[in-house]
Short mmCIF file of C-alpha atoms and ligand atoms in Angstrom, two decimals:
data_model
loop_
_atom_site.label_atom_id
_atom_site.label_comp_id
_atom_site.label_asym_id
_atom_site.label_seq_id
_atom_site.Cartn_x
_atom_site.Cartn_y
_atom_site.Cartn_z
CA UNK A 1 -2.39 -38.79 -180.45
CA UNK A 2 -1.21 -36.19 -178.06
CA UNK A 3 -0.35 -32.34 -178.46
CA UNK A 4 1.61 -30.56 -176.39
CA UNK A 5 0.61 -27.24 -174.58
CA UNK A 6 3.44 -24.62 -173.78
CA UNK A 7 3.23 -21.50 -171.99
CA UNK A 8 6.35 -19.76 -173.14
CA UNK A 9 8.67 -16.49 -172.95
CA UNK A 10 10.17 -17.75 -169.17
CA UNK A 11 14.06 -18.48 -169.51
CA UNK A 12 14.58 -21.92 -168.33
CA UNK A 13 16.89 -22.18 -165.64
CA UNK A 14 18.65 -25.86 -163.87
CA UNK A 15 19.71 -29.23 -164.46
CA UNK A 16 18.60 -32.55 -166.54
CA UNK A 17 20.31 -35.60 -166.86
CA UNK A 18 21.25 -37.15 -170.61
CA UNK A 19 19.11 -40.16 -171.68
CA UNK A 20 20.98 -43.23 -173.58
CA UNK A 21 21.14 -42.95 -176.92
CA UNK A 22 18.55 -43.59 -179.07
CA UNK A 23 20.72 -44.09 -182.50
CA UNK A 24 22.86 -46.27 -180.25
CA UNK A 25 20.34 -48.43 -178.47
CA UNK A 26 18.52 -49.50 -181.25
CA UNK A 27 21.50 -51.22 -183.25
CA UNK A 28 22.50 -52.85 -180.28
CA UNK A 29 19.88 -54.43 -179.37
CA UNK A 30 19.29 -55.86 -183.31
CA UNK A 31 23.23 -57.18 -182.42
CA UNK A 32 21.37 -59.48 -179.75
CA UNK A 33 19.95 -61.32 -182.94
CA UNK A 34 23.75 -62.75 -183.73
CA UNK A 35 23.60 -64.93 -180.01
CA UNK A 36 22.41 -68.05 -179.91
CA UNK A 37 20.65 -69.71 -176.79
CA UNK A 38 22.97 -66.81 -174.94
CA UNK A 39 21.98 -63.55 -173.35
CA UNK A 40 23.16 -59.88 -173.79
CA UNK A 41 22.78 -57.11 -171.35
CA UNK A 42 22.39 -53.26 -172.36
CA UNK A 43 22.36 -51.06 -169.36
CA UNK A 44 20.54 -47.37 -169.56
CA UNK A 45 18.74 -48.37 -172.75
CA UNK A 46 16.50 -44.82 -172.96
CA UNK A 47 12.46 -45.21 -172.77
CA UNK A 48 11.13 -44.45 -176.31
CA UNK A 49 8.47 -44.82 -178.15
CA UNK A 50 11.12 -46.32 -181.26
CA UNK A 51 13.62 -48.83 -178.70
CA UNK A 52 9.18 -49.90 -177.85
CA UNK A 53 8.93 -51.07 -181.28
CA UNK A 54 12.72 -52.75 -181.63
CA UNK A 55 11.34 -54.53 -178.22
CA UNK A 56 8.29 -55.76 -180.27
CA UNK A 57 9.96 -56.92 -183.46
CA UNK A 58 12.69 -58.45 -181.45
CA UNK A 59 10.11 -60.58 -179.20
CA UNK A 60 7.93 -61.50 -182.74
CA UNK A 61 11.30 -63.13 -183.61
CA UNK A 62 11.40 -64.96 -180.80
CA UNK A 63 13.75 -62.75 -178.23
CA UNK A 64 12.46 -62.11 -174.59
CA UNK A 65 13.25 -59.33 -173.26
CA UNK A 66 13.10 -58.08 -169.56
CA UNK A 67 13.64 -54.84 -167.58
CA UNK A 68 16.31 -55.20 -164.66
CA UNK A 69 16.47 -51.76 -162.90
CA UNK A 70 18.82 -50.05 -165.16
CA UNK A 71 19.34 -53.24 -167.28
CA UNK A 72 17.40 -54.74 -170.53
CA UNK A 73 18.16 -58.06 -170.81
CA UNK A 74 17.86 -60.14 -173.90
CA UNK A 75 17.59 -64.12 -173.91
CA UNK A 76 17.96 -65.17 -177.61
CA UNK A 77 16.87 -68.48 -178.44
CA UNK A 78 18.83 -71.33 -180.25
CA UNK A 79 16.02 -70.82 -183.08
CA UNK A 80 14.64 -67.26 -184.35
CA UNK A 81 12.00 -66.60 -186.67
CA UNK A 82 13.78 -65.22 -190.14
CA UNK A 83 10.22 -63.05 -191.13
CA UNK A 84 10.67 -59.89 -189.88
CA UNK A 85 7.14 -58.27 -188.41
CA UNK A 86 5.80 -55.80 -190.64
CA UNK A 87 3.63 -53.63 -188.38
CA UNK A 88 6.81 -52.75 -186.98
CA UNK A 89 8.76 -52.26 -189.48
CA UNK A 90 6.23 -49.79 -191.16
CA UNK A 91 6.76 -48.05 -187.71
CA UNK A 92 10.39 -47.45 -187.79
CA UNK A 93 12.51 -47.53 -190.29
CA UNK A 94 15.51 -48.41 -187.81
CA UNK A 95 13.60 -51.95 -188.40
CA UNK A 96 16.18 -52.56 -191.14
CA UNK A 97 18.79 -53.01 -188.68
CA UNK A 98 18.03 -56.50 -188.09
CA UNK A 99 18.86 -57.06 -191.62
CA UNK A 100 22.17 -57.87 -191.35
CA UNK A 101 22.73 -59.71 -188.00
CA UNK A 102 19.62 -62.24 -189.05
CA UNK A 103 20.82 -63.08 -192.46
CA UNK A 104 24.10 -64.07 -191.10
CA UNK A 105 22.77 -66.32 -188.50
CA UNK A 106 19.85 -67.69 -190.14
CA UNK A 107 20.66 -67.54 -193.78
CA UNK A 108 17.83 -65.97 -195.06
CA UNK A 109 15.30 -62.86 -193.84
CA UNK A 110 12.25 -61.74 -195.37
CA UNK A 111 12.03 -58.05 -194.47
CA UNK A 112 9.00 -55.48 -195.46
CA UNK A 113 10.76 -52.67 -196.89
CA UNK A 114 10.85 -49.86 -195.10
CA UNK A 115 8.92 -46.91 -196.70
CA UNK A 116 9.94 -43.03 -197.66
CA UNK A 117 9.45 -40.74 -194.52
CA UNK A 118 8.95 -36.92 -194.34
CA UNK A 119 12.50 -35.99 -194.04
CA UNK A 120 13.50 -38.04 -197.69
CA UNK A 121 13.03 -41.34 -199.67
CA UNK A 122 15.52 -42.49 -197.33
CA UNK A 123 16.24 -45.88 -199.56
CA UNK A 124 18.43 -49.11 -198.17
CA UNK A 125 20.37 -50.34 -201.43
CA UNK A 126 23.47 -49.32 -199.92
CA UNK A 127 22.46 -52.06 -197.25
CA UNK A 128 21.46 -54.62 -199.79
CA UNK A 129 24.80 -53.52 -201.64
CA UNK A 130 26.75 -54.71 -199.39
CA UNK A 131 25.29 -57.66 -198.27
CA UNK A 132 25.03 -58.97 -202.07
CA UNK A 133 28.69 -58.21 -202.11
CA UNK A 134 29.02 -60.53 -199.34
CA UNK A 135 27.56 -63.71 -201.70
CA UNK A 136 23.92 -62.50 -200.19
CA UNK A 137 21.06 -63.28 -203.10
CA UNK A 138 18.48 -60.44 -202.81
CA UNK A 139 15.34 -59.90 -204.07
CA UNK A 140 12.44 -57.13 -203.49
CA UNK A 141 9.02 -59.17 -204.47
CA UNK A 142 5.90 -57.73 -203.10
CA UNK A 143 7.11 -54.62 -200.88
CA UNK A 144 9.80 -57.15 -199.05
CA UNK A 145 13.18 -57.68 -198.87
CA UNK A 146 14.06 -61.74 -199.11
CA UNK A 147 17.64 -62.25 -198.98
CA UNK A 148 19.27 -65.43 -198.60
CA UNK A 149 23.05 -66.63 -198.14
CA UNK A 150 24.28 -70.18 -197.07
CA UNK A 151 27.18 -68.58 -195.65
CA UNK A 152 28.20 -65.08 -195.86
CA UNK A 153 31.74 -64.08 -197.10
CA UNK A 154 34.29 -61.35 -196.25
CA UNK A 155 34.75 -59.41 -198.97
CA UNK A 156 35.98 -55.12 -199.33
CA UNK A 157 33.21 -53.32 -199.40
CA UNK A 158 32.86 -49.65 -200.66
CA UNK A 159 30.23 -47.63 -199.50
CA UNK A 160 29.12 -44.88 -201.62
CA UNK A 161 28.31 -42.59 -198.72
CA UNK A 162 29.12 -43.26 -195.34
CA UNK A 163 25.81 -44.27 -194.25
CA UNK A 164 25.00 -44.50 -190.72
CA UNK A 165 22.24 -47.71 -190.91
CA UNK A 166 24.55 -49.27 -193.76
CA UNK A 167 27.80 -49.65 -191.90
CA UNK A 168 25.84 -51.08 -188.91
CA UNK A 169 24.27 -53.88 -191.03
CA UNK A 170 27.13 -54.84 -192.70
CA UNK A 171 29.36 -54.79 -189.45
CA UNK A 172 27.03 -56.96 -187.84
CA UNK A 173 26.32 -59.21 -190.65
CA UNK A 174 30.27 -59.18 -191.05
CA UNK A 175 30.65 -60.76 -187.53
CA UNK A 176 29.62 -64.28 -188.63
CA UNK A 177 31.06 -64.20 -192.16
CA UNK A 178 33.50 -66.41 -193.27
CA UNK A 179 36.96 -64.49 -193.89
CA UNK A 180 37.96 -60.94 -193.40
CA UNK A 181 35.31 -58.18 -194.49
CA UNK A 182 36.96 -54.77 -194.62
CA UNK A 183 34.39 -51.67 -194.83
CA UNK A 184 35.81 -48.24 -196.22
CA UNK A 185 34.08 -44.88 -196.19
CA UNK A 186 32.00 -45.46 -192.90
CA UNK A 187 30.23 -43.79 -190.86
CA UNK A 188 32.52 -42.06 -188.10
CA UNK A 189 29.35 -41.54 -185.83
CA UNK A 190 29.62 -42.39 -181.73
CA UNK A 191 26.47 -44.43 -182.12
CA UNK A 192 28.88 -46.90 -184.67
CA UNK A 193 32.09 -47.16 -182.08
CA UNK A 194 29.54 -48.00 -179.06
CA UNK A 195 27.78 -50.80 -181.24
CA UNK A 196 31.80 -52.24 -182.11
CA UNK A 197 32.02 -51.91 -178.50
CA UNK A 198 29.36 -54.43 -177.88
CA UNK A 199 30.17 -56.56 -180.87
CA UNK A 200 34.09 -56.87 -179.24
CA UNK A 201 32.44 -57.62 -175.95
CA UNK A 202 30.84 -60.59 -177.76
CA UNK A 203 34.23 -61.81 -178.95
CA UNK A 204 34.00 -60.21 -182.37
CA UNK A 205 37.23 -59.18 -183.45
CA UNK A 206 37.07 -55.92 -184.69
CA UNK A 207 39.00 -52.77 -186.03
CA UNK A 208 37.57 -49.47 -186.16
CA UNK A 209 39.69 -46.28 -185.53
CA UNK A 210 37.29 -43.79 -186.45
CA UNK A 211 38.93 -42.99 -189.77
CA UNK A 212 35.90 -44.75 -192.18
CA UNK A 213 38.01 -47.91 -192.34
CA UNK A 214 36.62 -50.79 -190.64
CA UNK A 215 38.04 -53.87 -190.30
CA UNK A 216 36.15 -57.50 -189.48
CA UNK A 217 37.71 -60.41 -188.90
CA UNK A 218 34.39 -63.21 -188.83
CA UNK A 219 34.07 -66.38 -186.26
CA UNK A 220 31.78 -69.04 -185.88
CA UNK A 221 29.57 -68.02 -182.97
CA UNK A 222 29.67 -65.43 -180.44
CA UNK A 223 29.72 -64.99 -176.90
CA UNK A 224 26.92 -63.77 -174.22
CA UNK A 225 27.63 -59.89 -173.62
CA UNK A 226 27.22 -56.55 -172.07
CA UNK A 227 27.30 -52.49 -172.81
CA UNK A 228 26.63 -49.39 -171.62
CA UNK A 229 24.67 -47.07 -174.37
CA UNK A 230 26.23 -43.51 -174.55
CA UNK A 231 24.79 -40.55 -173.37
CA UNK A 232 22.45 -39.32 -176.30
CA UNK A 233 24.55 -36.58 -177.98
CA UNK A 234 21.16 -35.34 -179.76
CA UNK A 235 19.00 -35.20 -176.68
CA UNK A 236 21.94 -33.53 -174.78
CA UNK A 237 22.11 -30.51 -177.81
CA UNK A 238 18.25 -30.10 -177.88
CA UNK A 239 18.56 -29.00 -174.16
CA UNK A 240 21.04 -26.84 -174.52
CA UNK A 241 19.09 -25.10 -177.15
CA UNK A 242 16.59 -24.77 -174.83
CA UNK A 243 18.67 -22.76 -172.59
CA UNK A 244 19.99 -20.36 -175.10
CA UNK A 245 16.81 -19.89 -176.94
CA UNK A 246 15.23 -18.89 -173.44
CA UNK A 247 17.85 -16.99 -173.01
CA UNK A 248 18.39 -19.41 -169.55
CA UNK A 249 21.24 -21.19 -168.41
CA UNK A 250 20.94 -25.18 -168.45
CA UNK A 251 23.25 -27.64 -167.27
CA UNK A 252 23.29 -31.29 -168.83
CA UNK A 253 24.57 -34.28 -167.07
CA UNK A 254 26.13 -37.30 -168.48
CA UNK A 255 27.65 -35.75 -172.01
CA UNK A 256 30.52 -36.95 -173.90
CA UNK A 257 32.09 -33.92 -174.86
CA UNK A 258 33.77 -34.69 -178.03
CA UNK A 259 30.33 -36.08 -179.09
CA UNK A 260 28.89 -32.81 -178.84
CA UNK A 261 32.02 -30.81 -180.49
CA UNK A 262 29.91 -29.17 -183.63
CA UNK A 263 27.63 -27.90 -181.65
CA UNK A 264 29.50 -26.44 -178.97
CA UNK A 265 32.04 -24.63 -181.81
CA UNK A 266 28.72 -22.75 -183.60
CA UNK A 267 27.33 -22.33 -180.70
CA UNK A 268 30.60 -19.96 -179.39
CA UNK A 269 30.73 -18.69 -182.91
CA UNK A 270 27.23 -17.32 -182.32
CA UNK A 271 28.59 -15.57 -178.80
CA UNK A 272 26.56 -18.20 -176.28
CA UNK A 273 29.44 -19.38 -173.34
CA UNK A 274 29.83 -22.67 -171.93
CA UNK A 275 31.20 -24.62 -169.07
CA UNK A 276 32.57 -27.90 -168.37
CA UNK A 277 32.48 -29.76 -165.28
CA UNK A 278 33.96 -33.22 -164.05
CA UNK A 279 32.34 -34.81 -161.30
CA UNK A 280 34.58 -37.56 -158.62
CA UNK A 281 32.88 -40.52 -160.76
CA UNK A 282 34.93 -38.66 -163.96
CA UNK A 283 31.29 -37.80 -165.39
CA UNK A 284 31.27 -34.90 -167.39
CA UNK A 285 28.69 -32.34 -167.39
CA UNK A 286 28.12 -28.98 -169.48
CA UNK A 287 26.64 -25.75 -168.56
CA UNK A 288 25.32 -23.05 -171.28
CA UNK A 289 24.61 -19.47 -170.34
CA UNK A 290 22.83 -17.89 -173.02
CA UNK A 291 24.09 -14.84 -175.04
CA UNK A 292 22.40 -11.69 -174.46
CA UNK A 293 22.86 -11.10 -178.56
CA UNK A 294 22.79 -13.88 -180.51
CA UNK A 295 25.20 -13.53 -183.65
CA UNK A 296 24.00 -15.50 -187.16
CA UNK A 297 26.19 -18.22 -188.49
CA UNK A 298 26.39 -20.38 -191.32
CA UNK A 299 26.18 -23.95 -190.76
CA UNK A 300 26.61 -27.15 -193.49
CA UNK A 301 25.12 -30.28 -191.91
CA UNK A 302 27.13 -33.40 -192.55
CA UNK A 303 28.13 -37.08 -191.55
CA UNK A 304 29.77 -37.15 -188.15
CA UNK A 305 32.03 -35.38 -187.00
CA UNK A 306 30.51 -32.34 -188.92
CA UNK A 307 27.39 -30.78 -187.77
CA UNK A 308 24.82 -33.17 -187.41
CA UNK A 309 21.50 -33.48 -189.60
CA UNK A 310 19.91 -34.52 -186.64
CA UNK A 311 20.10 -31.07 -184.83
CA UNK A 312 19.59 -28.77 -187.98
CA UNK A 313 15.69 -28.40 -186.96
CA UNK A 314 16.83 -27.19 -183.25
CA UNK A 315 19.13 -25.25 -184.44
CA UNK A 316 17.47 -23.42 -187.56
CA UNK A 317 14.63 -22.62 -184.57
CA UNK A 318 17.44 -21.60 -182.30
CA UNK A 319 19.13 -19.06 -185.18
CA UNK A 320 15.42 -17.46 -185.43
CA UNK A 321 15.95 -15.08 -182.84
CA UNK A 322 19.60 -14.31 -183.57
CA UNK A 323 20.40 -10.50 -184.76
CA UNK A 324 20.89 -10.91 -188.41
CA UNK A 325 20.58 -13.43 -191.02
CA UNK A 326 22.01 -17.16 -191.06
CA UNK A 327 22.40 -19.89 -193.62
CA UNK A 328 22.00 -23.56 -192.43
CA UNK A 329 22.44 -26.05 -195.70
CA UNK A 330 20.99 -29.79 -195.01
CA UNK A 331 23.41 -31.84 -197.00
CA UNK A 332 22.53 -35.23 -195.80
CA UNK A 333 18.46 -35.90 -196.10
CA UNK A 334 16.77 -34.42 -199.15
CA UNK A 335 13.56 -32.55 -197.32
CA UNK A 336 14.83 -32.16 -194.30
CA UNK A 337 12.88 -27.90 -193.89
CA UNK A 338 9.17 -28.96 -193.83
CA UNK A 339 8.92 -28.00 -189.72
CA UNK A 340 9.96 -24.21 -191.47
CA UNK A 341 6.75 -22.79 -192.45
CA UNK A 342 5.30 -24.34 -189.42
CA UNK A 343 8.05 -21.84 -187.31
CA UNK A 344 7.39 -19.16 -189.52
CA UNK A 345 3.90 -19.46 -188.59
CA UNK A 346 5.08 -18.58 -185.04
CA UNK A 347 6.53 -15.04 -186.29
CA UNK A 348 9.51 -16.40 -187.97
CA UNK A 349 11.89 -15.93 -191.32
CA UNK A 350 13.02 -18.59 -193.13
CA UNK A 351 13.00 -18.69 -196.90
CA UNK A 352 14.06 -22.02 -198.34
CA UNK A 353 16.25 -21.97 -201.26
CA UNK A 354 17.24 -25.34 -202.36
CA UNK A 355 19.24 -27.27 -199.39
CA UNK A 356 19.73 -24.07 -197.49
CA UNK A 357 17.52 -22.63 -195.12
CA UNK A 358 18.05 -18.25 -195.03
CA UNK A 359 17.03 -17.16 -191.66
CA UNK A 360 16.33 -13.39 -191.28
CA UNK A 361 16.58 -12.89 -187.76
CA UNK A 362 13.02 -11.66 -185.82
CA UNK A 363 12.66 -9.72 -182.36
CA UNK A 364 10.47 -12.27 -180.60
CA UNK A 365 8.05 -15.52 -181.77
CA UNK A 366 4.54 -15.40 -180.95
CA UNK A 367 2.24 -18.76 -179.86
CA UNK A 368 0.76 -21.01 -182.11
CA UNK A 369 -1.05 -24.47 -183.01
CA UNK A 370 1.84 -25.89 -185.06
CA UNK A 371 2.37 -29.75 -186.54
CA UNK A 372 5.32 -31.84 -186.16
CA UNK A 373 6.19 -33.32 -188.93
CA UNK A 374 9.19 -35.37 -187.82
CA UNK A 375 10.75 -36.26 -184.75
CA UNK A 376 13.35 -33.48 -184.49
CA UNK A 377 11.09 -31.08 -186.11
CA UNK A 378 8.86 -31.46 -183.74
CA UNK A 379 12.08 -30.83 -181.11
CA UNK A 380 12.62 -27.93 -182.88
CA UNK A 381 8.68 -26.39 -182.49
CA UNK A 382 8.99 -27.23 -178.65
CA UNK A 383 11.83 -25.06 -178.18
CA UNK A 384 10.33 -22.02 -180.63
CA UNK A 385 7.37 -22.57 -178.04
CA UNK A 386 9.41 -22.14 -174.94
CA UNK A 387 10.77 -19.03 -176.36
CA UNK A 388 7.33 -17.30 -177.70
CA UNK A 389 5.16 -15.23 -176.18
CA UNK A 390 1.98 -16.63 -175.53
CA UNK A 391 0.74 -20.20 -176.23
CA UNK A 392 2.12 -22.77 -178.12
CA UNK A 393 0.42 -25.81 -179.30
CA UNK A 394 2.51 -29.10 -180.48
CA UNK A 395 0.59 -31.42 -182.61
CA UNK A 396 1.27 -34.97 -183.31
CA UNK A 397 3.42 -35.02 -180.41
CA UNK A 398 3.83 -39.08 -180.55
CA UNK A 399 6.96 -38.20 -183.45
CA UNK A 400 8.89 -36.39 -180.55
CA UNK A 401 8.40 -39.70 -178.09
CA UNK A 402 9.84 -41.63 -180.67
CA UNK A 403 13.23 -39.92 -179.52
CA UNK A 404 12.69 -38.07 -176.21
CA UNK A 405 12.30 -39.53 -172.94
CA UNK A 406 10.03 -37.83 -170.61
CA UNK A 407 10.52 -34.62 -172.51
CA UNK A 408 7.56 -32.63 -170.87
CA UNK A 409 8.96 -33.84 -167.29
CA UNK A 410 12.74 -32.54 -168.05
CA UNK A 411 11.22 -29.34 -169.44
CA UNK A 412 9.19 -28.71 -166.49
CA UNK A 413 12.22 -29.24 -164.08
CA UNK A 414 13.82 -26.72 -166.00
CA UNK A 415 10.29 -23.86 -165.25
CA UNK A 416 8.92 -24.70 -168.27
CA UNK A 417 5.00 -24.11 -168.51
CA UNK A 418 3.98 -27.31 -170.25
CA UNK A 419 1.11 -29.77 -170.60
CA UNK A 420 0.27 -32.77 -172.39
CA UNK A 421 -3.21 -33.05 -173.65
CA UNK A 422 -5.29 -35.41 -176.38
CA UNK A 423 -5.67 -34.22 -179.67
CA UNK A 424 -8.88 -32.81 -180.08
C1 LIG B 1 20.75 -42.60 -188.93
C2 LIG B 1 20.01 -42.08 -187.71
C3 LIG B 1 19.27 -40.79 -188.03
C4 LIG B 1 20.25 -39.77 -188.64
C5 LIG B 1 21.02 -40.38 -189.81
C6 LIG B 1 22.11 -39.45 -190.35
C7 LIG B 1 19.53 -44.14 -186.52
C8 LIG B 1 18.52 -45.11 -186.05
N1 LIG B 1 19.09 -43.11 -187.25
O1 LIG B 1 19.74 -42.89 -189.90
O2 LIG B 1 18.71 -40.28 -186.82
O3 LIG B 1 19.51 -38.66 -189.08
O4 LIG B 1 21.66 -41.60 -189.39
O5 LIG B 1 22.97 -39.07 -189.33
O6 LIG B 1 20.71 -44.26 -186.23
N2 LIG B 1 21.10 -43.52 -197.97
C9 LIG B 1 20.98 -44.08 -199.23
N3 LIG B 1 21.01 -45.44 -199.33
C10 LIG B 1 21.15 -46.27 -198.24
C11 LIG B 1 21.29 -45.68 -196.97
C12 LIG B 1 21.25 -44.31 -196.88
O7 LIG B 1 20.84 -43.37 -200.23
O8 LIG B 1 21.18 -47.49 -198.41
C13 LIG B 1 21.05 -42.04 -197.83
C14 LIG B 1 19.81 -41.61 -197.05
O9 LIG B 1 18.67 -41.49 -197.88
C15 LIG B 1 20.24 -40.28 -196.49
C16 LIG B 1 21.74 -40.50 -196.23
O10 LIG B 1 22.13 -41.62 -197.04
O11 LIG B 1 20.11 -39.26 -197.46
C17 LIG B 1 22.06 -40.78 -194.76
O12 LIG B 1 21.38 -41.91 -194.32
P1 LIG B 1 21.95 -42.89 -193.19
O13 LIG B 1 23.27 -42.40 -192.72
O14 LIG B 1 21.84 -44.29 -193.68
O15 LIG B 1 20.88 -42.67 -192.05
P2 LIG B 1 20.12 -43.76 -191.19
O16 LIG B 1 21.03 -44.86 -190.80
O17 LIG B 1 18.82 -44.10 -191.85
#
């Protein structure tokens, strides 16, 4: 258990680069579970603390999995094990993900069910939905999934909300069904486009066109493969928070641009400038130069391409020290404001009414101990500690490695005051 010690109040000034993405990385590398006897190769697959515990329920399977430079390279047996681990599952609820690509290539799983967390009950029947709609038997008998299915079939499948973990099951699981499976209201997120990516490198033939209409034509078997995971859209916004709330300028490298759209647009609705730059290699970069006033907005989470859940947290702490009062409504997780009374402890003003978060602008945060209680909540209390006065403490630090790789190193390249200590 570590905490996380910031001196703040300093405007952070330079340059990271982007990690890979985390939301992308991890269903990619459950996609290595539809080879057989073949190999797949993921290049710039990020360091976490989560794509750790993918690594060890993928190898308790049977997978082995090795680090080649910039590569992660996955031999996949002719047999897997069809018990998912539960120790990591209980970790990470991303565990689910191998759902789908090892019922369709073993015909059955046994899967502990993934629990509530702190930002919602966060349940999987639209997973189990699907699948059942594919011919899939399922049944939930002592705190486990067990699904079977001689042979999965195609089949048009509805989903109720576009669900991010949902459409990745059932696209995977779709690869090795028998027939055409066509998928409607899906997730639009990057994360889903670089996983069909992959799958289409493996010979799936697929048909996605970002409109929440996917289309999968199934095979037999698939074919060794290779992918690049996207720059980490998330981990690119949380550091150009940290510029603006430090009232810095910060410059990100590696960024898809239309990945980071939502945040960009409130960001110049709130008066902070930007700049984009293209290197020779055609990598994009972005520079933010914070405003001297920071203007409230109002800002609805929702599933991609709206605003995304993921940076509410970073940005309610961001909108803290605007001049006025903004409303941020979380419209995709359920109890998604805990980390609020932790920044409110720090000097801010946030009333929570309902799914919307009211944020009287303050003059300045002050230091405190303060608790993570998620992984982006606890993004969001690192960057209220850069900007306060004084000293900052960030407990239960290990829910911001889950997501963030070498957070404390990229922070202090930027002049941020930081150290990592044991919890007392
Ligand atoms: C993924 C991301 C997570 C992000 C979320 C929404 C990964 C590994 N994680 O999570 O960082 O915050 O998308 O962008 O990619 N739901 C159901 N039934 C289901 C599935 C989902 O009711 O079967 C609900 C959830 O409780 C939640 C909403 O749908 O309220 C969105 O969940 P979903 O899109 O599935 O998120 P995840 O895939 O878990």
């Amino acid at each position: 258990m570590k905490s996380m010690r910031i001196k703040g109040g300093a405007p952070l000034r330079g340059a990271v680069r982007s990690q890979g993405a985390k939301n992308a990385a991890l269903p990619m590398m459950a996609a290595c579970l539809l080879l057989k006897g073949q190999r797949m190769t993921l290049d710039n697959v990020p360091k976490l603390q989560d794509v750790d515990t993918m690594v060890e329920l993928l190898s308790s399977l049977g997978v082995s999995i090795k680090q080649d430079g910039s590569k992660t390279i996955f031999d996949v047996p002719k047999t897997v094990s069809h018990a998912a681990d539960e120790a990591s599952v209980r970790k990470m609820r991303a565990s689910s993900l191998v759902l789908g690509p090892l019922l369709a290539r073993c015909g059955s799983v046994v899967l502990p069910l993934p629990g509530g967390c702190s930002i919602g009950s966060r349940p999987i029947d639209l997973h189990l939905k699907g699948l059942t709609q594919m011919g899939a038997s399922v049944e939930i008998k002592n705190g486990r999934v067990h699904a079977s299915a001689q042979q999965l079939r195609g089949r048009r499948i509805y989903l109720d909300f576009p669900s991010v973990g949902a459409t990745e099951n059932l696209m995977m699981a779709a690869v090795l069904a028998k027939g055409e499976t066509i998928i409607e209201n899906t997730a639009r997120e990057p994360e889903i486009e670089n996983l069909a990516a992959l799958l289409r490198s493996m010979g799936a033939r697929i048909d996605t066109e970002g409109t929440g209409y996917i289309r999968v034509r199934g095979m037999e078997e698939v074919a060794p493969c290779a992918m690049r995971v996207i720059p980490d859209r998330i981990e690119v916004c949380t550091y150009i928070l940290a510029g603006v709330i430090t009232g810095g300028e910060v410059t990100v490298y590696d960024v898809t641009l239309d990945h980071i759209a939502a945040l960009l647009a409130k960001l110049e609705e709130a008066g902070v400038s930007f700049s984009v730059d293209t290197n020779d290699a055609g990598e994009n970069s972005v520079t933010v130069y914070a405003a001297k006033k920071l203007s409230p907005i109002s800002i609805k989470t929702m599933p991609y391409p709206g605003f995304p859940t993921d940076m509410q947290p970073q940005m309610v702490a961001t909108l803290t020290l605007s001049d006025g009062v903004s409303l941020v409504e979380e419209s995709v997780f359920q109890a998604r404001f805990l980390y609020a009374a932790e920044l409110n402890r720090m000097g801010a003003n946030i009333g929570i009414k309902g799914d919307t978060a009211v944020i009287q602008g303050v003059k300045s945060l002050s230091g405190a101990s303060v608790q993570a209680t998620d992984l982006r909540a606890g993004a969001a209390l690192i960057l209220a500690g850069l900007a306060a006065s004084g000293e900052t403490r960030v407990e239960n630090l290990e829910h911001v490695m889950r997501g963030y790789e070498n957070i404390d190193g990229k922070l202090r390249s930027l002049g941020a005051e930081i150290s990592l200590e044991p919890e007392e």
